[in-house]
Tab-separated table of C-alpha atoms in Angstrom:
chain	number	residue	atom	x	y	z
A	1	MET	CA	41.140	17.957	-9.941
A	2	ALA	CA	39.483	17.072	-13.281
A	3	SER	CA	36.190	18.443	-14.099
A	4	TYR	CA	33.046	16.154	-15.332
A	5	PRO	CA	30.141	16.199	-17.273
A	6	ALA	CA	26.791	16.386	-14.668
A	7	GLN	CA	25.537	12.792	-13.934
A	8	SER	CA	23.041	11.942	-16.008
A	9	LEU	CA	19.273	10.846	-14.569
A	10	PHE	CA	19.538	7.527	-15.518
A	11	PRO	CA	19.960	4.725	-14.791
A	12	GLY	CA	21.658	5.702	-11.213
A	13	PHE	CA	18.360	7.438	-10.162
A	14	PHE	CA	16.282	5.012	-10.171
A	15	ARG	CA	18.624	2.231	-9.038
A	16	ARG	CA	18.891	4.537	-5.971
A	17	ILE	CA	15.451	4.863	-5.590
A	18	ILE	CA	14.659	1.085	-5.441
A	19	ALA	CA	17.757	0.365	-3.420
A	20	ALA	CA	15.951	3.170	-0.739
A	21	VAL	CA	12.898	0.860	-1.150
A	22	ILE	CA	14.157	-2.227	0.066
A	23	ASP	CA	15.999	-0.512	3.302
A	24	PHE	CA	12.569	1.349	4.015
A	25	ILE	CA	10.668	-2.536	3.513
A	26	LEU	CA	13.023	-3.467	6.468
A	27	ILE	CA	11.934	-0.501	8.386
A	28	ALA	CA	8.304	-1.033	7.463
A	29	LEU	CA	8.374	-4.927	8.564
A	30	VAL	CA	9.637	-3.534	12.073
A	31	TRP	CA	6.854	-0.875	11.947
A	32	PHE	CA	4.106	-3.986	11.339
A	33	GLY	CA	6.005	-6.398	13.396
A	34	LEU	CA	5.257	-3.929	16.683
A	35	GLY	CA	1.425	-3.685	15.424
A	36	LEU	CA	1.352	-0.339	14.448
A	37	GLY	CA	-0.747	0.769	11.614
A	38	ILE	CA	-0.462	3.469	8.666
A	39	ASP	CA	-4.155	5.137	9.280
A	40	PHE	CA	-2.092	7.644	11.624
A	41	LEU	CA	-2.520	10.252	8.625
A	42	PRO	CA	-5.565	11.719	7.429
A	43	ILE	CA	-7.353	9.197	5.449
A	44	PRO	CA	-10.169	10.726	2.820
A	45	GLY	CA	-12.993	8.732	2.433
A	46	VAL	CA	-16.725	8.883	1.581
A	47	ASN	CA	-17.022	12.324	3.028
A	48	SER	CA	-15.066	11.200	6.159
A	49	ILE	CA	-11.645	11.732	7.303
A	50	THR	CA	-9.894	9.361	10.279
A	51	PHE	CA	-7.669	9.868	12.597
A	52	VAL	CA	-5.644	7.248	14.681
A	53	ALA	CA	-3.376	7.935	17.849
A	54	LEU	CA	-0.057	5.822	17.664
A	55	ASP	CA	1.717	4.445	20.624
A	56	LEU	CA	4.428	6.514	21.144
A	57	SER	CA	6.832	4.066	22.446
A	58	LYS	CA	6.491	1.829	19.820
A	59	VAL	CA	6.854	4.824	17.603
A	60	PHE	CA	10.320	5.515	19.393
A	61	ILE	CA	11.751	1.628	18.998
A	62	VAL	CA	11.127	2.221	15.198
A	63	PHE	CA	12.796	5.380	15.420
A	64	LEU	CA	15.889	3.825	17.099
A	65	ALA	CA	15.807	0.726	14.337
A	66	PHE	CA	15.564	3.722	11.537
A	67	ILE	CA	18.411	5.282	12.776
A	68	GLY	CA	20.762	2.492	13.614
A	69	TYR	CA	19.995	0.533	10.742
A	70	PHE	CA	21.290	3.207	8.366
A	71	THR	CA	23.804	5.228	10.473
A	72	LEU	CA	25.678	2.157	11.720
A	73	LEU	CA	25.597	0.427	8.580
A	74	GLU	CA	27.048	3.164	6.487
A	75	ALA	CA	29.540	4.360	8.879
A	76	LEU	CA	30.777	1.193	9.347
A	77	PHE	CA	30.619	-0.321	5.990
A	78	GLY	CA	29.589	2.095	3.585
A	79	TRP	CA	26.260	0.416	2.659
A	80	THR	CA	23.069	-0.750	3.559
A	81	LEU	CA	21.315	-3.957	2.117
A	82	GLY	CA	19.743	-1.709	-0.697
A	83	LYS	CA	23.118	-0.592	-1.808
A	84	LEU	CA	24.705	-3.265	-1.123
A	85	ILE	CA	22.352	-5.008	-3.526
A	86	PHE	CA	22.552	-2.140	-6.306
A	87	GLN	CA	26.640	-2.351	-5.396
A	88	GLN	CA	26.210	1.043	-4.376
A	89	GLU	CA	28.244	2.856	-1.630
A	90	VAL	CA	28.646	6.099	0.302
A	91	VAL	CA	31.497	7.837	0.716
A	92	THR	CA	32.391	11.250	1.825
A	93	VAL	CA	33.567	14.050	-1.107
A	94	ARG	CA	37.175	12.934	-0.735
A	95	GLY	CA	36.624	9.143	-1.156
A	96	ARG	CA	36.700	7.814	2.233
A	97	ARG	CA	34.150	5.880	4.745
A	98	PRO	CA	31.867	8.393	6.375
A	99	THR	CA	32.698	9.026	10.140
A	100	LEU	CA	29.670	8.228	12.617
A	101	VAL	CA	28.567	11.725	12.886
A	102	GLN	CA	28.467	12.181	9.095
A	103	ALA	CA	26.317	9.142	8.694
A	104	LEU	CA	24.020	10.559	11.293
A	105	ILE	CA	23.566	13.637	9.548
A	106	ARG	CA	22.560	11.417	6.407
A	107	THR	CA	20.147	9.558	8.568
A	108	LEU	CA	18.545	12.554	10.477
A	109	PHE	CA	17.835	14.212	6.864
A	110	LYS	CA	16.538	11.095	5.170
A	111	PRO	CA	12.458	11.741	5.870
A	112	LEU	CA	12.891	15.637	4.984
A	113	ASP	CA	14.013	13.979	1.567
A	114	MET	CA	11.551	12.124	1.221
A	115	LEU	CA	8.848	14.318	1.947
A	116	LEU	CA	10.414	16.507	-0.526
A	117	LEU	CA	9.949	13.118	-3.088
A	118	LEU	CA	13.847	13.460	-3.489
A	119	SER	CA	13.622	16.706	-5.417
A	120	PRO	CA	17.263	17.503	-3.927
A	121	LEU	CA	18.511	14.482	-5.607
A	122	LEU	CA	17.572	15.490	-9.151
A	123	MET	CA	18.477	19.259	-8.518
A	124	SER	CA	21.657	18.467	-7.376
A	125	PRO	CA	24.819	18.316	-10.086
A	126	LYS	CA	26.658	15.292	-7.715
A	127	ASN	CA	22.919	13.592	-7.454
A	128	GLN	CA	23.170	14.505	-3.538
A	129	THR	CA	20.139	14.467	-1.274
A	130	LEU	CA	20.072	17.190	1.333
A	131	GLY	CA	21.205	14.783	3.700
A	132	ASP	CA	24.397	14.587	1.450
A	133	ARG	CA	24.989	17.846	1.073
A	134	TYR	CA	25.448	18.522	5.074
A	135	ALA	CA	27.073	15.543	5.766
A	136	ARG	CA	29.213	16.180	2.851
A	137	THR	CA	29.074	12.907	1.190
A	138	LEU	CA	28.128	10.834	-1.662
A	139	VAL	CA	26.578	7.901	-2.879
A	140	ILE	CA	28.509	6.268	-6.140
A	141	ASN	CA	28.903	2.811	-7.819
A	142	ARG	CA	31.193	0.879	-5.916
A	143	ASP	CA	33.289	0.337	-8.698
A	144	ALA	CA	33.291	3.921	-10.031
A	145	GLY	CA	35.614	6.271	-8.506
A	146	VAL	CA	34.939	9.758	-6.877
A	147	PRO	CA	33.821	12.470	-9.237
A	148	GLY	CA	35.882	15.712	-9.517
A	149	ILE	CA	34.521	18.719	-9.917
A	150	ILE	CA	31.247	18.405	-11.669
A	151	VAL	CA	30.418	21.168	-14.423
A	152	GLU	CA	26.790	22.346	-14.315
A	153	ASP	CA	25.366	25.752	-15.825
A	154	ARG	CA	22.933	26.641	-12.611
A	155	TYR	CA	20.920	28.632	-15.252
A	156	ILE	CA	20.093	25.998	-17.376
A	157	PHE	CA	16.881	23.783	-17.086
A	158	SER	CA	17.997	20.361	-17.770
A	159	PHE	CA	15.181	17.720	-17.806
A	160	LYS	CA	16.631	16.181	-14.764
A	161	LYS	CA	16.506	19.624	-13.048
A	162	ILE	CA	13.077	20.127	-14.556
A	163	ILE	CA	11.585	17.218	-13.120
A	164	GLY	CA	13.092	18.017	-9.723
A	165	ILE	CA	11.539	21.444	-9.716
A	166	LEU	CA	8.159	19.188	-10.569
A	167	LEU	CA	8.606	17.175	-7.695
A	168	LEU	CA	9.127	19.853	-5.300
A	169	LEU	CA	6.358	21.798	-5.875
A	170	LEU	CA	4.337	18.585	-5.884
A	171	SER	CA	5.818	17.734	-2.648
A	172	LEU	CA	5.233	21.177	-1.261
A	173	ALA	CA	1.859	21.198	-2.253
A	174	GLY	CA	1.173	17.749	-0.325
A	175	LEU	CA	2.912	19.311	2.652
A	176	GLY	CA	0.563	21.966	2.485
A	177	GLY	CA	-2.427	19.823	2.073
A	178	GLY	CA	-0.801	18.149	5.375
A	179	PHE	CA	-1.063	21.111	7.384
A	180	TYR	CA	-4.474	22.227	6.506
A	181	PHE	CA	-5.482	18.813	7.400
A	182	VAL	CA	-3.566	19.197	10.767
A	183	LYS	CA	-4.563	22.689	11.639
A	184	THR	CA	-8.177	22.193	10.768
A	185	TYR	CA	-8.781	18.874	12.728
A	186	LEU	CA	-6.457	18.896	15.622
A	187	PRO	CA	-8.379	21.645	17.201
A	188	GLU	CA	-11.840	19.515	16.567
A	189	ILE	CA	-9.719	16.328	17.808
A	190	ARG	CA	-9.489	18.213	21.090
A	191	SER	CA	-12.918	19.563	21.200
A	192	VAL	CA	-14.920	16.174	20.429
A	193	ASN	CA	-12.730	14.746	23.490
A	194	GLN	CA	-13.757	17.812	25.451
A	195	ALA	CA	-16.902	17.090	25.005
A	196	ALA	CA	-17.045	13.431	25.389
A	197	HIS	CA	-15.479	13.830	28.709
A	198	ALA	CA	-17.750	17.012	29.945
A	199	HIS	CA	-20.794	14.538	29.240
A	200	PHE	CA	-19.178	12.090	31.351
A	201	MET	CA	-18.630	14.510	33.813
A	202	ARG	CA	-22.618	15.421	33.831
A	203	LEU	CA	-23.588	11.915	34.138
A	204	GLU	CA	-21.480	11.796	37.162
A	205	LYS	CA	-23.180	14.452	38.686
A	206	GLY	CA	-26.287	13.255	37.962
A	207	LYS	CA	-25.757	9.915	39.517
A	208	GLN	CA	-24.534	11.869	43.108
A	209	LEU	CA	-27.821	13.712	42.740
A	210	LYS	CA	-29.808	10.377	42.642
A	211	ASN	CA	-30.198	9.391	38.968
A	212	ASN	CA	-31.215	12.955	37.795
A	213	TYR	CA	-29.683	13.558	34.783
A	214	GLN	CA	-31.517	16.669	33.712
A	215	ALA	CA	-27.932	18.368	33.120
A	216	ALA	CA	-26.543	15.504	30.383
A	217	TYR	CA	-30.207	15.142	28.930
A	218	GLU	CA	-30.167	18.852	28.256
A	219	ASN	CA	-26.809	19.116	26.771
A	220	ALA	CA	-27.202	16.217	24.772
A	221	SER	CA	-27.866	16.484	20.879
A	222	ARG	CA	-31.467	17.432	19.575
A	223	GLN	CA	-31.516	13.764	17.839
A	224	VAL	CA	-31.259	12.243	21.489
A	225	ARG	CA	-34.000	14.711	22.699
A	226	GLU	CA	-36.438	14.213	19.837
A	227	GLN	CA	-35.925	10.319	20.475
A	228	GLU	CA	-36.390	9.922	24.484
A	229	THR	CA	-37.968	11.667	27.013
A	230	LEU	CA	-35.906	12.756	29.800
A	231	GLU	CA	-37.677	10.201	31.783
A	232	GLU	CA	-36.916	7.352	29.236
A	233	TYR	CA	-33.307	8.812	29.210
A	234	GLN	CA	-33.202	8.433	32.668
A	235	GLN	CA	-34.536	4.790	33.042
A	236	LYS	CA	-32.094	3.819	30.395
A	237	LEU	CA	-29.170	5.037	32.058
A	238	GLU	CA	-30.605	3.543	35.433
A	239	GLY	CA	-30.782	0.020	33.897
A	240	ASN	CA	-27.205	0.302	32.540
A	241	PRO	CA	-25.259	-1.731	34.614
A	242	VAL	CA	-21.730	-0.660	32.649
A	243	LEU	CA	-22.329	2.999	33.970
A	244	ASP	CA	-21.456	3.085	36.906
A	245	LEU	CA	-17.701	1.270	36.305
A	246	VAL	CA	-17.218	3.857	33.761
A	247	LEU	CA	-18.079	6.915	35.784
A	248	GLU	CA	-16.120	5.796	38.660
A	249	LYS	CA	-13.106	5.467	36.412
A	250	ARG	CA	-13.799	8.244	33.548
A	251	ASN	CA	-11.156	10.063	33.953
A	252	ASN	CA	-8.680	6.793	32.953
A	253	ILE	CA	-10.333	7.120	29.611
A	254	LYS	CA	-7.981	7.197	26.416
A	255	PHE	CA	-9.542	7.946	23.064
A	256	ASN	CA	-7.106	6.841	20.167
A	257	LYS	CA	-9.274	7.182	17.304
A	258	TRP	CA	-11.603	9.713	15.564
A	259	ILE	CA	-13.630	9.675	12.482
A	260	PHE	CA	-15.250	13.138	11.246
A	261	GLN	CA	-18.180	12.829	8.669
A	262	GLY	CA	-19.834	16.473	6.965
A	263	LYS	CA	-19.204	19.649	7.526
A	264	ASN	CA	-20.752	22.405	9.725
A	265	GLU	CA	-24.006	21.781	11.303
A	266	ARG	CA	-24.354	18.693	9.661
A	267	ALA	CA	-20.849	17.505	10.893
A	268	ALA	CA	-20.745	14.479	12.785
A	269	ALA	CA	-17.867	12.388	14.746
A	270	VAL	CA	-17.143	9.250	16.158
A	271	VAL	CA	-14.659	9.048	18.831
A	272	TYR	CA	-13.085	5.440	19.567
A	273	GLY	CA	-11.350	4.419	23.242
A	274	GLN	CA	-10.339	2.376	26.023
A	275	LEU	CA	-11.005	2.009	29.565
A	276	GLU	CA	-8.030	0.336	31.245
A	277	ASN	CA	-7.814	-2.311	28.801
A	278	ILE	CA	-11.620	-3.475	30.696
A	279	TYR	CA	-13.448	-1.745	27.648
A	280	ASP	CA	-13.670	-0.631	24.533
A	281	LEU	CA	-15.804	2.844	24.334
A	282	GLU	CA	-17.237	4.132	20.965
A	283	ILE	CA	-19.135	7.495	21.282
A	284	LYS	CA	-21.165	9.532	18.839
A	285	LEU	CA	-21.511	13.233	18.679
A	286	ALA	CA	-22.993	15.647	16.382
A	287	LYS	CA	-22.254	19.213	15.710
A	288	GLU	CA	-24.866	21.850	16.767
A	289	GLU	CA	-24.337	25.665	17.111
A	290	ASN	CA	-20.970	25.093	16.503
A	291	GLN	CA	-20.641	22.721	19.912
A	292	TRP	CA	-20.081	19.219	19.908
A	293	LYS	CA	-23.188	17.405	21.114
A	294	PHE	CA	-23.444	13.763	22.566
A	295	VAL	CA	-25.474	11.266	20.737
A	296	SER	CA	-25.004	7.888	21.856
A	297	GLY	CA	-22.140	5.447	23.770
A	298	GLN	CA	-21.529	2.080	23.463
A	299	PHE	CA	-18.665	-0.023	25.921
A	300	ILE	CA	-17.643	-3.222	24.632
A	301	LEU	CA	-16.095	-5.768	27.157
A	302	ILE	CA	-12.549	-6.650	26.439
A	303	GLY	CA	-11.571	-10.243	26.326
A	304	PRO	CA	-13.953	-13.324	26.959
């Protein structure tokens, strides 16, 4: 088999990137078409960070669309829409059309390749992603043959390989930052959820004790106790027509959005949720002595 010099970075790499962008735009249309957003990831703001829960059933539909689109088209035809536009084709290392299993392997590795900013593609002599390597496939120009043995000295840092290493380091730094956010804020999300539910539980017990909300008042934040006396706090709750329904169905409350502001003893959180498609909830909490304390709650009737 003949040998070839290593494939160049230009223009194949960028054509492949643009082709991938076209394909992922189609998947994004499915994502947004189902009403999903993009702020399920931590979004840094002005001294704040936001987390949004996703509808897992809708995410599963997008996942099936993603798997089906790439796997079936590449197994049946060797291309996707983006590759077809740029006259690229997926083949095995022997020049044949990939099998369904090979196409599936390529597809399953695509998220990891994207997280690594396609650095494996740049660091590979044959411009193979991780999915290509494990599926034993290549992406070639449709009018070109399958390259034979590609000669590249692994100890020589070419321009392409240097860019790949830099992208790999950048992606690892990003993944490290993402891990930090998850490790830091997932326990906080659980804590504010528990604090909100615990406050509703105290209110429920206070209602059962003939509107004696002393336990809930004493466990609320300093802001509440500084602004209202116990008597004023109880009168406000007694005059709330929504409270009875919320307390009756409090176990069905589902929180789906969390905003954290500040740090340590100046930390504050706003938790959004919904009660059986009847009310939208907005619960504000403050951190005191390393515990989340209730500040205020708002219930908004959904619909007309």
